[in-house]
PDB file of C-alpha atoms in Angstrom:
ATOM      1  CA  UNK A   1      -0.072   0.038   0.164  1.00  0.00           C
ATOM      2  CA  UNK A   2       1.224   3.709  -1.172  1.00  0.00           C
ATOM      3  CA  UNK A   3       2.430   5.947   1.539  1.00  0.00           C
ATOM      4  CA  UNK A   4       0.419   9.060   1.123  1.00  0.00           C
ATOM      5  CA  UNK A   5       2.303  12.000   0.567  1.00  0.00           C
ATOM      6  CA  UNK A   6       1.473  15.915   2.247  1.00  0.00           C
ATOM      7  CA  UNK A   7       0.107  17.125  -0.922  1.00  0.00           C
ATOM      8  CA  UNK A   8      -2.831  13.968  -1.281  1.00  0.00           C
ATOM      9  CA  UNK A   9      -3.436  14.030   2.763  1.00  0.00           C
ATOM     10  CA  UNK A  10      -3.740  17.817   2.501  1.00  0.00           C
ATOM     11  CA  UNK A  11      -5.959  17.226  -0.781  1.00  0.00           C
ATOM     12  CA  UNK A  12      -8.691  14.555   1.268  1.00  0.00           C
ATOM     13  CA  UNK A  13      -8.529  16.409   4.311  1.00  0.00           C
ATOM     14  CA  UNK A  14     -10.233  18.919   2.515  1.00  0.00           C
ATOM     15  CA  UNK A  15     -12.178  16.907   1.171  1.00  0.00           C
ATOM     16  CA  UNK A  16     -13.652  15.647   4.175  1.00  0.00           C
ATOM     17  CA  UNK A  17     -14.270  18.809   5.474  1.00  0.00           C
ATOM     18  CA  UNK A  18     -16.685  20.104   2.359  1.00  0.00           C
ATOM     19  CA  UNK A  19     -13.939  22.137   0.744  1.00  0.00           C
ATOM     20  CA  UNK A  20     -13.364  21.971  -2.953  1.00  0.00           C
ATOM     21  CA  UNK A  21     -10.437  24.270  -5.097  1.00  0.00           C
ATOM     22  CA  UNK A  22     -13.437  26.090  -6.905  1.00  0.00           C
ATOM     23  CA  UNK A  23     -14.853  27.346  -3.683  1.00  0.00           C
ATOM     24  CA  UNK A  24     -11.291  29.299  -3.180  1.00  0.00           C
ATOM     25  CA  UNK A  25     -11.071  27.372   0.606  1.00  0.00           C
ATOM     26  CA  UNK A  26      -7.571  25.478  -0.788  1.00  0.00           C
ATOM     27  CA  UNK A  27      -4.670  25.006   1.673  1.00  0.00           C
ATOM     28  CA  UNK A  28      -2.409  27.590   1.014  1.00  0.00           C
ATOM     29  CA  UNK A  29      -2.446  30.326  -1.687  1.00  0.00           C
ATOM     30  CA  UNK A  30      -0.463  28.787  -3.867  1.00  0.00           C
ATOM     31  CA  UNK A  31      -2.886  25.721  -5.070  1.00  0.00           C
ATOM     32  CA  UNK A  32      -4.913  28.046  -5.615  1.00  0.00           C
ATOM     33  CA  UNK A  33      -6.039  27.877  -9.895  1.00  0.00           C
ATOM     34  CA  UNK A  34      -6.988  31.614  -9.218  1.00  0.00           C
ATOM     35  CA  UNK A  35      -2.997  31.910  -8.635  1.00  0.00           C
ATOM     36  CA  UNK A  36      -1.781  29.515 -10.772  1.00  0.00           C
ATOM     37  CA  UNK A  37      -3.235  31.212 -13.510  1.00  0.00           C
ATOM     38  CA  UNK A  38      -2.073  34.563 -13.157  1.00  0.00           C
ATOM     39  CA  UNK A  39       1.723  32.718 -11.846  1.00  0.00           C
ATOM     40  CA  UNK A  40       1.336  31.499 -15.378  1.00  0.00           C
ATOM     41  CA  UNK A  41       0.171  34.876 -17.168  1.00  0.00           C
ATOM     42  CA  UNK A  42       3.391  36.050 -15.764  1.00  0.00           C
ATOM     43  CA  UNK A  43       5.886  33.381 -16.344  1.00  0.00           C
ATOM     44  CA  UNK A  44       4.068  33.568 -20.393  1.00  0.00           C
ATOM     45  CA  UNK A  45       5.183  37.090 -20.366  1.00  0.00           C
ATOM     46  CA  UNK A  46       9.098  36.624 -19.053  1.00  0.00           C
ATOM     47  CA  UNK A  47       9.703  33.665 -22.004  1.00  0.00           C
ATOM     48  CA  UNK A  48       7.949  35.767 -24.259  1.00  0.00           C
ATOM     49  CA  UNK A  49       9.868  38.586 -23.637  1.00  0.00           C
ATOM     50  CA  UNK A  50      13.302  36.818 -23.411  1.00  0.00           C
ATOM     51  CA  UNK A  51      12.337  34.795 -27.115  1.00  0.00           C
ATOM     52  CA  UNK A  52      11.909  38.467 -28.533  1.00  0.00           C
ATOM     53  CA  UNK A  53      14.746  39.320 -26.753  1.00  0.00           C
ATOM     54  CA  UNK A  54      16.753  36.380 -28.400  1.00  0.00           C
ATOM     55  CA  UNK A  55      15.294  36.848 -31.199  1.00  0.00           C
ATOM     56  CA  UNK A  56      16.015  40.761 -31.565  1.00  0.00           C
ATOM     57  CA  UNK A  57      19.583  39.684 -30.886  1.00  0.00           C
ATOM     58  CA  UNK A  58      19.453  36.786 -33.838  1.00  0.00           C
ATOM     59  CA  UNK A  59      18.202  39.145 -36.295  1.00  0.00           C
ATOM     60  CA  UNK A  60      21.125  41.459 -35.172  1.00  0.00           C
ATOM     61  CA  UNK A  61      23.817  38.754 -35.572  1.00  0.00           C
ATOM     62  CA  UNK A  62      22.490  37.857 -38.802  1.00  0.00           C
ATOM     63  CA  UNK A  63      21.973  41.373 -40.139  1.00  0.00           C
ATOM     64  CA  UNK A  64      26.001  41.770 -38.977  1.00  0.00           C
ATOM     65  CA  UNK A  65      27.094  38.243 -40.649  1.00  0.00           C
ATOM     66  CA  UNK A  66      25.112  39.243 -44.004  1.00  0.00           C
ATOM     67  CA  UNK A  67      27.191  43.015 -43.965  1.00  0.00           C
ATOM     68  CA  UNK A  68      30.304  40.941 -43.232  1.00  0.00           C
ATOM     69  CA  UNK A  69      29.522  38.067 -46.664  1.00  0.00           C
ATOM     70  CA  UNK A  70      28.905  41.127 -48.737  1.00  0.00           C
ATOM     71  CA  UNK A  71      31.571  42.589 -48.119  1.00  0.00           C
ATOM     72  CA  UNK A  72      34.047  39.749 -49.304  1.00  0.00           C
ATOM     73  CA  UNK A  73      31.787  39.109 -52.088  1.00  0.00           C
ATOM     74  CA  UNK A  74      32.594  42.708 -53.119  1.00  0.00           C
ATOM     75  CA  UNK A  75      35.786  42.272 -52.354  1.00  0.00           C
ATOM     76  CA  UNK A  76      35.959  38.917 -54.776  1.00  0.00           C
ATOM     77  CA  UNK A  77      34.114  41.049 -57.466  1.00  0.00           C
ATOM     78  CA  UNK A  78      36.498  43.660 -57.359  1.00  0.00           C
ATOM     79  CA  UNK A  79      39.551  41.223 -57.151  1.00  0.00           C
ATOM     80  CA  UNK A  80      38.474  38.664 -60.323  1.00  0.00           C
ATOM     81  CA  UNK A  81      37.665  42.047 -61.922  1.00  0.00           C
ATOM     82  CA  UNK A  82      40.733  43.607 -61.679  1.00  0.00           C
ATOM     83  CA  UNK A  83      42.469  40.011 -62.947  1.00  0.00           C
ATOM     84  CA  UNK A  84      40.169  40.141 -65.759  1.00  0.00           C
ATOM     85  CA  UNK A  85      41.012  43.699 -66.804  1.00  0.00           C
ATOM     86  CA  UNK A  86      44.638  42.130 -66.489  1.00  0.00           C
ATOM     87  CA  UNK A  87      44.298  39.415 -69.080  1.00  0.00           C
ATOM     88  CA  UNK A  88      43.516  41.788 -71.499  1.00  0.00           C
ATOM     89  CA  UNK A  89      45.785  44.178 -71.036  1.00  0.00           C
ATOM     90  CA  UNK A  90      48.499  41.820 -71.551  1.00  0.00           C
ATOM     91  CA  UNK A  91      46.547  39.415 -74.591  1.00  0.00           C
ATOM     92  CA  UNK A  92      46.610  42.826 -76.480  1.00  0.00           C
ATOM     93  CA  UNK A  93      50.420  43.521 -75.227  1.00  0.00           C
ATOM     94  CA  UNK A  94      50.085  45.871 -73.410  1.00  0.00           C
ATOM     95  CA  UNK A  95      51.828  46.672 -69.779  1.00  0.00           C
ATOM     96  CA  UNK A  96      49.905  46.358 -66.961  1.00  0.00           C
ATOM     97  CA  UNK A  97      51.802  49.003 -64.240  1.00  0.00           C
ATOM     98  CA  UNK A  98      52.413  46.827 -61.074  1.00  0.00           C
ATOM     99  CA  UNK A  99      53.576  49.063 -58.097  1.00  0.00           C
ATOM    100  CA  UNK A 100      55.887  46.998 -55.910  1.00  0.00           C
ATOM    101  CA  UNK A 101      57.359  47.983 -52.265  1.00  0.00           C
TER     102      UNK A 101
END
């Protein structure tokens, strides 16, 4: 036979004395459904706030990363265009000045 814990014994006492969860006479305010509902609302607000902050941070970091990627792509395009111009001049027999330090 299972040993009843404190919660089930307080529940049994409340039922024996004619109390129920709906009438608000439950043992302890933490166990009241209205308290649970308000606590749940507060927790939902906290979780939504944290989620919003996390999404905002991820969007900020993604925007920064996208800027870095675009800058690298632009540098690559400029370098490719420079090499192509150098090859075209070489094919025409013209010199391409390169300053060496």
